[in-house]
Tab-separated table of C-alpha atoms in Angstrom:
chain	number	residue	atom	x	y	z
A	32	MET	CA	-43.293	-39.189	-7.811
A	33	THR	CA	-39.660	-40.142	-8.290
A	34	VAL	CA	-38.280	-42.517	-5.651
A	35	LEU	CA	-34.584	-42.749	-4.805
A	36	ASP	CA	-33.663	-45.925	-2.947
A	37	CYS	CA	-30.715	-44.948	-0.779
A	38	LEU	CA	-31.296	-47.591	1.876
A	39	GLY	CA	-28.033	-48.808	3.358
A	40	GLN	CA	-26.103	-45.749	2.169
A	41	ARG	CA	-24.371	-43.466	4.637
A	42	CYS	CA	-24.695	-39.715	4.415
A	43	PRO	CA	-23.821	-37.762	2.418
A	44	LEU	CA	-24.655	-40.297	-0.331
A	45	PRO	CA	-28.477	-39.870	-0.087
A	46	VAL	CA	-28.067	-36.083	-0.309
A	47	ILE	CA	-25.732	-36.442	-3.297
A	48	ALA	CA	-28.278	-38.699	-5.020
A	49	LEU	CA	-31.011	-36.131	-4.359
A	50	ALA	CA	-28.847	-33.286	-5.671
A	51	ARG	CA	-28.208	-35.216	-8.885
A	52	ARG	CA	-31.850	-36.154	-9.439
A	53	ILE	CA	-33.581	-32.841	-8.639
A	54	PRO	CA	-32.494	-31.148	-11.913
A	55	GLU	CA	-33.994	-34.062	-13.863
A	56	VAL	CA	-37.549	-33.619	-12.536
A	57	GLU	CA	-39.980	-30.842	-13.397
A	58	VAL	CA	-40.480	-27.880	-11.089
A	59	GLY	CA	-43.259	-28.875	-8.673
A	60	ALA	CA	-42.455	-32.596	-8.872
A	61	VAL	CA	-41.754	-34.576	-5.716
A	62	VAL	CA	-38.721	-36.746	-5.100
A	63	ARG	CA	-38.976	-39.307	-2.293
A	64	VAL	CA	-35.666	-40.373	-0.770
A	65	LEU	CA	-35.635	-43.712	1.051
A	66	ALA	CA	-32.746	-43.443	3.506
A	67	ASP	CA	-32.177	-45.323	6.740
A	68	ASP	CA	-29.037	-43.482	7.847
A	69	PRO	CA	-30.135	-41.437	10.907
A	70	ALA	CA	-28.156	-38.435	9.613
A	71	ALA	CA	-30.514	-38.156	6.629
A	72	ALA	CA	-33.236	-36.797	8.922
A	73	ASN	CA	-31.081	-33.687	9.421
A	74	ASP	CA	-29.080	-33.606	6.215
A	75	ILE	CA	-31.951	-33.686	3.715
A	76	PRO	CA	-33.934	-30.788	5.269
A	77	ALA	CA	-30.699	-28.790	5.633
A	78	TRP	CA	-29.835	-29.387	1.976
A	79	CYS	CA	-33.314	-28.197	0.985
A	80	ARG	CA	-32.885	-24.961	2.939
A	81	LEU	CA	-29.464	-24.343	1.379
A	82	ARG	CA	-30.633	-25.104	-2.173
A	83	GLY	CA	-34.045	-23.441	-2.087
A	84	GLN	CA	-36.030	-26.663	-2.418
A	85	GLU	CA	-39.190	-27.480	-0.450
A	86	TYR	CA	-38.845	-30.149	2.227
A	87	LEU	CA	-42.298	-31.733	2.593
A	88	GLY	CA	-41.486	-33.951	5.565
A	89	ALA	CA	-40.683	-37.490	6.567
A	90	THR	CA	-42.797	-40.610	6.477
A	91	THR	CA	-42.295	-44.361	6.626
A	92	VAL	CA	-42.556	-46.664	3.612
A	93	ASP	CA	-42.507	-50.409	4.264
A	94	GLY	CA	-40.816	-49.750	7.609
A	95	SER	CA	-38.094	-47.524	6.167
A	96	PRO	CA	-37.708	-43.759	6.585
A	97	ALA	CA	-38.680	-41.698	3.553
A	98	PHE	CA	-38.129	-37.992	2.959
A	99	ASP	CA	-40.179	-36.001	0.443
A	100	VAL	CA	-38.770	-33.016	-1.408
A	101	ARG	CA	-40.585	-30.849	-3.949
A	102	ARG	CA	-38.513	-29.147	-6.629
A	103	ALA	CA	-39.136	-25.452	-6.106
A	104	ARG	CA	-36.916	-24.003	-8.844
């Protein structure tokens, strides 16, 4: 799993980081985005819908929000 540490960054920076990293991972691989901006909870799933990627859901890692995305194509 690839982990992007976007803690402390305001949206849209976590989404931009995800968009840049997704092409670098294999189809089927998971990218975890650590992002504590409340907007990320809406922006990351919306980006996945727009870009045809699979949003796997949110979790917490060491007290910080984490969002998992699987590269679908």
